[in-house]
Amino acid sequence: MTQSDTNLRVIRLKTGDDIMAEVTVEVSNKTSSYTLRNPMRIMYVMGNEGSSISVAMVEWLFKRVSEDEEVSVSQDNILFEAIPTKALQEYYWNYLDAASSRIIELEDMDAEYDSLEETRYINDMLEEIKKKGRKLN
């Protein structure tokens, strides 16, 4: 990996996913693996008129799936890695800092909610976010 003042990297997996994470490389017996801490999938969103592309992030490892904050990926599954731009680094850190205020705690919902009530609950939350002029990442 190239030296930098941060260990944040953008990696492209063979699946085509671009992942941004705090990366540590571990070498053992001629094989390398990347440990990804707080991995976020980078999504490319086409602008309204199709002339621009925006970048958004979404958790790559959802808390509802695993409580692990780190995941190991074999170097064989990685096509390349690069140092992200300063703007993308700032976006990443801001996303992580604000994540706790955006988490929808579905596990706190009563088990007796049916799917229609859950859908209404989520839609209400999204409408609140839109009213406040905030964007979902």
PDB file of N, CA and C in Angstrom, residues 52-127:
ATOM      1  N   SER A  52     -23.927  14.697 -14.401  1.00  0.00           N
ATOM      2  CA  SER A  52     -23.005  14.640 -13.269  1.00  0.00           C
ATOM      3  C   SER A  52     -23.223  13.353 -12.476  1.00  0.00           C
ATOM      4  N   ILE A  53     -22.198  12.994 -11.757  1.00  0.00           N
ATOM      5  CA  ILE A  53     -22.271  11.802 -10.915  1.00  0.00           C
ATOM      6  C   ILE A  53     -21.921  12.219  -9.493  1.00  0.00           C
ATOM      7  N   SER A  54     -22.756  11.823  -8.558  1.00  0.00           N
ATOM      8  CA  SER A  54     -22.497  12.070  -7.146  1.00  0.00           C
ATOM      9  C   SER A  54     -22.061  10.775  -6.487  1.00  0.00           C
ATOM     10  N   VAL A  55     -21.413  10.922  -5.352  1.00  0.00           N
ATOM     11  CA  VAL A  55     -20.962   9.761  -4.590  1.00  0.00           C
ATOM     12  C   VAL A  55     -21.755   9.692  -3.303  1.00  0.00           C
ATOM     13  N   ALA A  56     -22.211   8.502  -2.959  1.00  0.00           N
ATOM     14  CA  ALA A  56     -22.894   8.260  -1.700  1.00  0.00           C
ATOM     15  C   ALA A  56     -22.287   7.002  -1.090  1.00  0.00           C
ATOM     16  N   MET A  57     -22.513   6.818   0.199  1.00  0.00           N
ATOM     17  CA  MET A  57     -22.002   5.627   0.884  1.00  0.00           C
ATOM     18  C   MET A  57     -23.129   4.945   1.638  1.00  0.00           C
ATOM     19  N   VAL A  58     -22.972   3.648   1.755  1.00  0.00           N
ATOM     20  CA  VAL A  58     -23.904   2.847   2.545  1.00  0.00           C
ATOM     21  C   VAL A  58     -23.073   1.787   3.265  1.00  0.00           C
ATOM     22  N   GLU A  59     -23.531   1.401   4.439  1.00  0.00           N
ATOM     23  CA  GLU A  59     -22.795   0.379   5.174  1.00  0.00           C
ATOM     24  C   GLU A  59     -22.653  -0.866   4.311  1.00  0.00           C
ATOM     25  N   TRP A  60     -21.477  -1.426   4.319  1.00  0.00           N
ATOM     26  CA  TRP A  60     -21.240  -2.661   3.577  1.00  0.00           C
ATOM     27  C   TRP A  60     -21.547  -3.865   4.448  1.00  0.00           C
ATOM     28  N   LEU A  61     -21.384  -3.703   5.729  1.00  0.00           N
ATOM     29  CA  LEU A  61     -21.671  -4.757   6.707  1.00  0.00           C
ATOM     30  C   LEU A  61     -22.676  -4.183   7.693  1.00  0.00           C
ATOM     31  N   PHE A  62     -23.934  -4.520   7.527  1.00  0.00           N
ATOM     32  CA  PHE A  62     -24.993  -3.942   8.337  1.00  0.00           C
ATOM     33  C   PHE A  62     -25.001  -4.514   9.753  1.00  0.00           C
ATOM     34  N   LYS A  63     -25.281  -3.653  10.715  1.00  0.00           N
ATOM     35  CA  LYS A  63     -25.317  -4.048  12.128  1.00  0.00           C
ATOM     36  C   LYS A  63     -26.362  -5.128  12.374  1.00  0.00           C
ATOM     37  N   ARG A  64     -27.404  -5.171  11.562  1.00  0.00           N
ATOM     38  CA  ARG A  64     -28.427  -6.205  11.727  1.00  0.00           C
ATOM     39  C   ARG A  64     -27.918  -7.572  11.265  1.00  0.00           C
ATOM     40  N   VAL A  65     -26.840  -7.572  10.469  1.00  0.00           N
ATOM     41  CA  VAL A  65     -26.265  -8.812   9.964  1.00  0.00           C
ATOM     42  C   VAL A  65     -25.144  -9.290  10.875  1.00  0.00           C
ATOM     43  N   SER A  66     -24.284  -8.355  11.290  1.00  0.00           N
ATOM     44  CA  SER A  66     -23.148  -8.711  12.130  1.00  0.00           C
ATOM     45  C   SER A  66     -22.753  -7.520  12.990  1.00  0.00           C
ATOM     46  N   GLU A  67     -22.343  -7.801  14.204  1.00  0.00           N
ATOM     47  CA  GLU A  67     -21.865  -6.741  15.081  1.00  0.00           C
ATOM     48  C   GLU A  67     -20.389  -6.447  14.852  1.00  0.00           C
ATOM     49  N   ASP A  68     -19.734  -7.240  13.999  1.00  0.00           N
ATOM     50  CA  ASP A  68     -18.321  -7.018  13.696  1.00  0.00           C
ATOM     51  C   ASP A  68     -18.137  -5.670  13.004  1.00  0.00           C
ATOM     52  N   GLU A  69     -17.109  -4.952  13.419  1.00  0.00           N
ATOM     53  CA  GLU A  69     -16.753  -3.703  12.751  1.00  0.00           C
ATOM     54  C   GLU A  69     -15.631  -3.933  11.744  1.00  0.00           C
ATOM     55  N   GLU A  70     -15.060  -5.132  11.773  1.00  0.00           N
ATOM     56  CA  GLU A  70     -13.957  -5.461  10.884  1.00  0.00           C
ATOM     57  C   GLU A  70     -14.270  -6.739  10.128  1.00  0.00           C
ATOM     58  N   VAL A  71     -13.752  -6.787   8.919  1.00  0.00           N
ATOM     59  CA  VAL A  71     -13.914  -7.984   8.108  1.00  0.00           C
ATOM     60  C   VAL A  71     -12.603  -8.191   7.353  1.00  0.00           C
ATOM     61  N   SER A  72     -12.239  -9.431   7.149  1.00  0.00           N
ATOM     62  CA  SER A  72     -11.008  -9.760   6.448  1.00  0.00           C
ATOM     63  C   SER A  72     -11.337 -10.178   5.016  1.00  0.00           C
ATOM     64  N   VAL A  73     -10.580  -9.625   4.065  1.00  0.00           N
ATOM     65  CA  VAL A  73     -10.774  -9.941   2.652  1.00  0.00           C
ATOM     66  C   VAL A  73      -9.435 -10.385   2.086  1.00  0.00           C
ATOM     67  N   SER A  74      -9.434 -11.506   1.400  1.00  0.00           N
ATOM     68  CA  SER A  74      -8.209 -12.003   0.775  1.00  0.00           C
ATOM     69  C   SER A  74      -7.772 -11.065  -0.343  1.00  0.00           C
ATOM     70  N   GLN A  75      -6.468 -10.874  -0.460  1.00  0.00           N
ATOM     71  CA  GLN A  75      -5.931 -10.028  -1.523  1.00  0.00           C
ATOM     72  C   GLN A  75      -6.351 -10.545  -2.897  1.00  0.00           C
ATOM     73  N   ASP A  76      -6.603 -11.834  -3.015  1.00  0.00           N
ATOM     74  CA  ASP A  76      -7.043 -12.421  -4.279  1.00  0.00           C
ATOM     75  C   ASP A  76      -8.374 -11.841  -4.762  1.00  0.00           C
ATOM     76  N   ASN A  77      -9.157 -11.274  -3.847  1.00  0.00           N
ATOM     77  CA  ASN A  77     -10.463 -10.707  -4.194  1.00  0.00           C
ATOM     78  C   ASN A  77     -10.412  -9.217  -4.477  1.00  0.00           C
ATOM     79  N   ILE A  78      -9.219  -8.642  -4.450  1.00  0.00           N
ATOM     80  CA  ILE A  78      -9.066  -7.198  -4.617  1.00  0.00           C
ATOM     81  C   ILE A  78      -8.370  -6.907  -5.941  1.00  0.00           C
ATOM     82  N   LEU A  79      -8.982  -6.037  -6.746  1.00  0.00           N
ATOM     83  CA  LEU A  79      -8.390  -5.649  -8.020  1.00  0.00           C
ATOM     84  C   LEU A  79      -7.378  -4.524  -7.838  1.00  0.00           C
ATOM     85  N   PHE A  80      -7.733  -3.512  -7.030  1.00  0.00           N
ATOM     86  CA  PHE A  80      -6.796  -2.427  -6.755  1.00  0.00           C
ATOM     87  C   PHE A  80      -7.193  -1.703  -5.488  1.00  0.00           C
ATOM     88  N   GLU A  81      -6.273  -0.887  -4.992  1.00  0.00           N
ATOM     89  CA  GLU A  81      -6.547  -0.012  -3.857  1.00  0.00           C
ATOM     90  C   GLU A  81      -5.959   1.347  -4.153  1.00  0.00           C
ATOM     91  N   ALA A  82      -6.594   2.390  -3.605  1.00  0.00           N
ATOM     92  CA  ALA A  82      -6.141   3.751  -3.855  1.00  0.00           C
ATOM     93  C   ALA A  82      -6.434   4.617  -2.631  1.00  0.00           C
ATOM     94  N   ILE A  83      -5.669   5.684  -2.511  1.00  0.00           N
ATOM     95  CA  ILE A  83      -5.918   6.651  -1.447  1.00  0.00           C
ATOM     96  C   ILE A  83      -7.070   7.546  -1.896  1.00  0.00           C
ATOM     97  N   PRO A  84      -8.112   7.683  -1.089  1.00  0.00           N
ATOM     98  CA  PRO A  84      -9.247   8.535  -1.482  1.00  0.00           C
ATOM     99  C   PRO A  84      -8.872  10.015  -1.419  1.00  0.00           C
ATOM    100  N   THR A  85      -9.618  10.806  -2.143  1.00  0.00           N
ATOM    101  CA  THR A  85      -9.412  12.250  -2.103  1.00  0.00           C
ATOM    102  C   THR A  85      -9.710  12.778  -0.702  1.00  0.00           C
ATOM    103  N   LYS A  86      -9.191  13.938  -0.391  1.00  0.00           N
ATOM    104  CA  LYS A  86      -9.456  14.560   0.918  1.00  0.00           C
ATOM    105  C   LYS A  86     -10.956  14.767   1.117  1.00  0.00           C
ATOM    106  N   ALA A  87     -11.664  15.175   0.057  1.00  0.00           N
ATOM    107  CA  ALA A  87     -13.105  15.390   0.159  1.00  0.00           C
ATOM    108  C   ALA A  87     -13.833  14.094   0.495  1.00  0.00           C
ATOM    109  N   LEU A  88     -13.432  12.992  -0.137  1.00  0.00           N
ATOM    110  CA  LEU A  88     -14.070  11.706   0.133  1.00  0.00           C
ATOM    111  C   LEU A  88     -13.736  11.217   1.542  1.00  0.00           C
ATOM    112  N   GLN A  89     -12.507  11.466   2.003  1.00  0.00           N
ATOM    113  CA  GLN A  89     -12.140  11.117   3.375  1.00  0.00           C
ATOM    114  C   GLN A  89     -13.013  11.870   4.367  1.00  0.00           C
ATOM    115  N   GLU A  90     -13.205  13.154   4.123  1.00  0.00           N
ATOM    116  CA  GLU A  90     -14.037  13.960   5.024  1.00  0.00           C
ATOM    117  C   GLU A  90     -15.471  13.456   5.021  1.00  0.00           C
ATOM    118  N   TYR A  91     -15.991  13.121   3.849  1.00  0.00           N
ATOM    119  CA  TYR A  91     -17.342  12.578   3.733  1.00  0.00           C
ATOM    120  C   TYR A  91     -17.482  11.285   4.552  1.00  0.00           C
ATOM    121  N   TYR A  92     -16.494  10.422   4.419  1.00  0.00           N
ATOM    122  CA  TYR A  92     -16.483   9.147   5.156  1.00  0.00           C
ATOM    123  C   TYR A  92     -16.536   9.389   6.661  1.00  0.00           C
ATOM    124  N   TRP A  93     -15.630  10.249   7.167  1.00  0.00           N
ATOM    125  CA  TRP A  93     -15.585  10.495   8.609  1.00  0.00           C
ATOM    126  C   TRP A  93     -16.864  11.163   9.091  1.00  0.00           C
ATOM    127  N   ASN A  94     -17.405  12.101   8.316  1.00  0.00           N
ATOM    128  CA  ASN A  94     -18.666  12.742   8.699  1.00  0.00           C
ATOM    129  C   ASN A  94     -19.798  11.732   8.725  1.00  0.00           C
ATOM    130  N   TYR A  95     -19.801  10.820   7.760  1.00  0.00           N
ATOM    131  CA  TYR A  95     -20.831   9.782   7.714  1.00  0.00           C
ATOM    132  C   TYR A  95     -20.767   8.920   8.977  1.00  0.00           C
ATOM    133  N   LEU A  96     -19.562   8.498   9.341  1.00  0.00           N
ATOM    134  CA  LEU A  96     -19.415   7.660  10.536  1.00  0.00           C
ATOM    135  C   LEU A  96     -19.787   8.423  11.805  1.00  0.00           C
ATOM    136  N   ASP A  97     -19.389   9.693  11.881  1.00  0.00           N
ATOM    137  CA  ASP A  97     -19.704  10.497  13.065  1.00  0.00           C
ATOM    138  C   ASP A  97     -21.206  10.682  13.246  1.00  0.00           C
ATOM    139  N   ALA A  98     -21.911  10.853  12.134  1.00  0.00           N
ATOM    140  CA  ALA A  98     -23.347  11.109  12.202  1.00  0.00           C
ATOM    141  C   ALA A  98     -24.183   9.837  12.166  1.00  0.00           C
ATOM    142  N   ALA A  99     -23.548   8.700  11.957  1.00  0.00           N
ATOM    143  CA  ALA A  99     -24.296   7.445  11.779  1.00  0.00           C
ATOM    144  C   ALA A  99     -25.175   7.113  12.971  1.00  0.00           C
ATOM    145  N   SER A 100     -24.708   7.384  14.158  1.00  0.00           N
ATOM    146  CA  SER A 100     -25.491   7.017  15.335  1.00  0.00           C
ATOM    147  C   SER A 100     -26.811   7.779  15.393  1.00  0.00           C
ATOM    148  N   SER A 101     -26.860   8.973  14.818  1.00  0.00           N
ATOM    149  CA  SER A 101     -28.113   9.725  14.834  1.00  0.00           C
ATOM    150  C   SER A 101     -29.052   9.290  13.713  1.00  0.00           C
ATOM    151  N   ARG A 102     -28.536   8.533  12.735  1.00  0.00           N
ATOM    152  CA  ARG A 102     -29.358   8.102  11.606  1.00  0.00           C
ATOM    153  C   ARG A 102     -29.789   6.646  11.690  1.00  0.00           C
ATOM    154  N   ILE A 103     -29.309   5.925  12.658  1.00  0.00           N
ATOM    155  CA  ILE A 103     -29.610   4.494  12.710  1.00  0.00           C
ATOM    156  C   ILE A 103     -31.091   4.280  13.015  1.00  0.00           C
ATOM    157  N   ILE A 104     -31.721   3.483  12.201  1.00  0.00           N
ATOM    158  CA  ILE A 104     -33.101   3.090  12.456  1.00  0.00           C
ATOM    159  C   ILE A 104     -33.040   1.815  13.282  1.00  0.00           C
ATOM    160  N   GLU A 105     -33.427   1.907  14.499  1.00  0.00           N
ATOM    161  CA  GLU A 105     -33.325   0.782  15.420  1.00  0.00           C
ATOM    162  C   GLU A 105     -34.533  -0.139  15.264  1.00  0.00           C
ATOM    163  N   LEU A 106     -34.542  -0.900  14.200  1.00  0.00           N
ATOM    164  CA  LEU A 106     -35.672  -1.791  13.955  1.00  0.00           C
ATOM    165  C   LEU A 106     -35.814  -2.843  15.041  1.00  0.00           C
ATOM    166  N   GLU A 107     -34.696  -3.216  15.673  1.00  0.00           N
ATOM    167  CA  GLU A 107     -34.823  -4.222  16.722  1.00  0.00           C
ATOM    168  C   GLU A 107     -35.571  -3.687  17.935  1.00  0.00           C
ATOM    169  N   ASP A 108     -35.674  -2.354  18.065  1.00  0.00           N
ATOM    170  CA  ASP A 108     -36.431  -1.766  19.171  1.00  0.00           C
ATOM    171  C   ASP A 108     -37.931  -1.778  18.909  1.00  0.00           C
ATOM    172  N   MET A 109     -38.312  -2.041  17.672  1.00  0.00           N
ATOM    173  CA  MET A 109     -39.736  -2.090  17.350  1.00  0.00           C
ATOM    174  C   MET A 109     -40.337  -3.348  17.968  1.00  0.00           C
ATOM    175  N   ASP A 110     -41.557  -3.227  18.413  1.00  0.00           N
ATOM    176  CA  ASP A 110     -42.224  -4.389  18.986  1.00  0.00           C
ATOM    177  C   ASP A 110     -42.405  -5.468  17.928  1.00  0.00           C
ATOM    178  N   ALA A 111     -42.266  -6.702  18.348  1.00  0.00           N
ATOM    179  CA  ALA A 111     -42.375  -7.837  17.429  1.00  0.00           C
ATOM    180  C   ALA A 111     -43.759  -7.920  16.796  1.00  0.00           C
ATOM    181  N   GLU A 112     -44.770  -7.322  17.444  1.00  0.00           N
ATOM    182  CA  GLU A 112     -46.113  -7.442  16.888  1.00  0.00           C
ATOM    183  C   GLU A 112     -46.386  -6.497  15.721  1.00  0.00           C
ATOM    184  N   TYR A 113     -45.415  -5.602  15.390  1.00  0.00           N
ATOM    185  CA  TYR A 113     -45.593  -4.773  14.198  1.00  0.00           C
ATOM    186  C   TYR A 113     -45.690  -5.679  12.985  1.00  0.00           C
ATOM    187  N   ASP A 114     -46.667  -5.429  12.161  1.00  0.00           N
ATOM    188  CA  ASP A 114     -46.686  -6.172  10.905  1.00  0.00           C
ATOM    189  C   ASP A 114     -45.954  -5.352   9.853  1.00  0.00           C
ATOM    190  N   SER A 115     -45.759  -5.922   8.693  1.00  0.00           N
ATOM    191  CA  SER A 115     -44.945  -5.254   7.676  1.00  0.00           C
ATOM    192  C   SER A 115     -45.548  -3.920   7.250  1.00  0.00           C
ATOM    193  N   LEU A 116     -46.871  -3.784   7.243  1.00  0.00           N
ATOM    194  CA  LEU A 116     -47.498  -2.518   6.871  1.00  0.00           C
ATOM    195  C   LEU A 116     -47.155  -1.428   7.894  1.00  0.00           C
ATOM    196  N   GLU A 117     -47.219  -1.758   9.177  1.00  0.00           N
ATOM    197  CA  GLU A 117     -46.873  -0.786  10.212  1.00  0.00           C
ATOM    198  C   GLU A 117     -45.401  -0.410  10.155  1.00  0.00           C
ATOM    199  N   GLU A 118     -44.551  -1.383   9.884  1.00  0.00           N
ATOM    200  CA  GLU A 118     -43.114  -1.094   9.751  1.00  0.00           C
ATOM    201  C   GLU A 118     -42.872  -0.164   8.568  1.00  0.00           C
ATOM    202  N   THR A 119     -43.552  -0.418   7.463  1.00  0.00           N
ATOM    203  CA  THR A 119     -43.406   0.427   6.279  1.00  0.00           C
ATOM    204  C   THR A 119     -43.860   1.844   6.583  1.00  0.00           C
ATOM    205  N   ARG A 120     -44.972   1.997   7.251  1.00  0.00           N
ATOM    206  CA  ARG A 120     -45.450   3.339   7.629  1.00  0.00           C
ATOM    207  C   ARG A 120     -44.449   4.032   8.547  1.00  0.00           C
ATOM    208  N   TYR A 121     -43.919   3.299   9.502  1.00  0.00           N
ATOM    209  CA  TYR A 121     -42.935   3.857  10.439  1.00  0.00           C
ATOM    210  C   TYR A 121     -41.710   4.381   9.683  1.00  0.00           C
ATOM    211  N   ILE A 122     -41.176   3.588   8.781  1.00  0.00           N
ATOM    212  CA  ILE A 122     -39.998   3.985   8.014  1.00  0.00           C
ATOM    213  C   ILE A 122     -40.330   5.161   7.101  1.00  0.00           C
ATOM    214  N   ASN A 123     -41.497   5.128   6.446  1.00  0.00           N
ATOM    215  CA  ASN A 123     -41.894   6.248   5.590  1.00  0.00           C
ATOM    216  C   ASN A 123     -42.027   7.536   6.380  1.00  0.00           C
ATOM    217  N   ASP A 124     -42.592   7.463   7.579  1.00  0.00           N
ATOM    218  CA  ASP A 124     -42.701   8.656   8.433  1.00  0.00           C
ATOM    219  C   ASP A 124     -41.325   9.211   8.772  1.00  0.00           C
ATOM    220  N   MET A 125     -40.387   8.317   9.089  1.00  0.00           N
ATOM    221  CA  MET A 125     -39.031   8.763   9.401  1.00  0.00           C
ATOM    222  C   MET A 125     -38.385   9.434   8.195  1.00  0.00           C
ATOM    223  N   LEU A 126     -38.573   8.864   7.008  1.00  0.00           N
ATOM    224  CA  LEU A 126     -38.004   9.440   5.791  1.00  0.00           C
ATOM    225  C   LEU A 126     -38.627  10.801   5.489  1.00  0.00           C
ATOM    226  N   GLU A 127     -39.920  10.950   5.708  1.00  0.00           N
ATOM    227  CA  GLU A 127     -40.580  12.242   5.495  1.00  0.00           C
ATOM    228  C   GLU A 127     -40.019  13.296   6.449  1.00  0.00           C
TER     229      GLU A 127
END
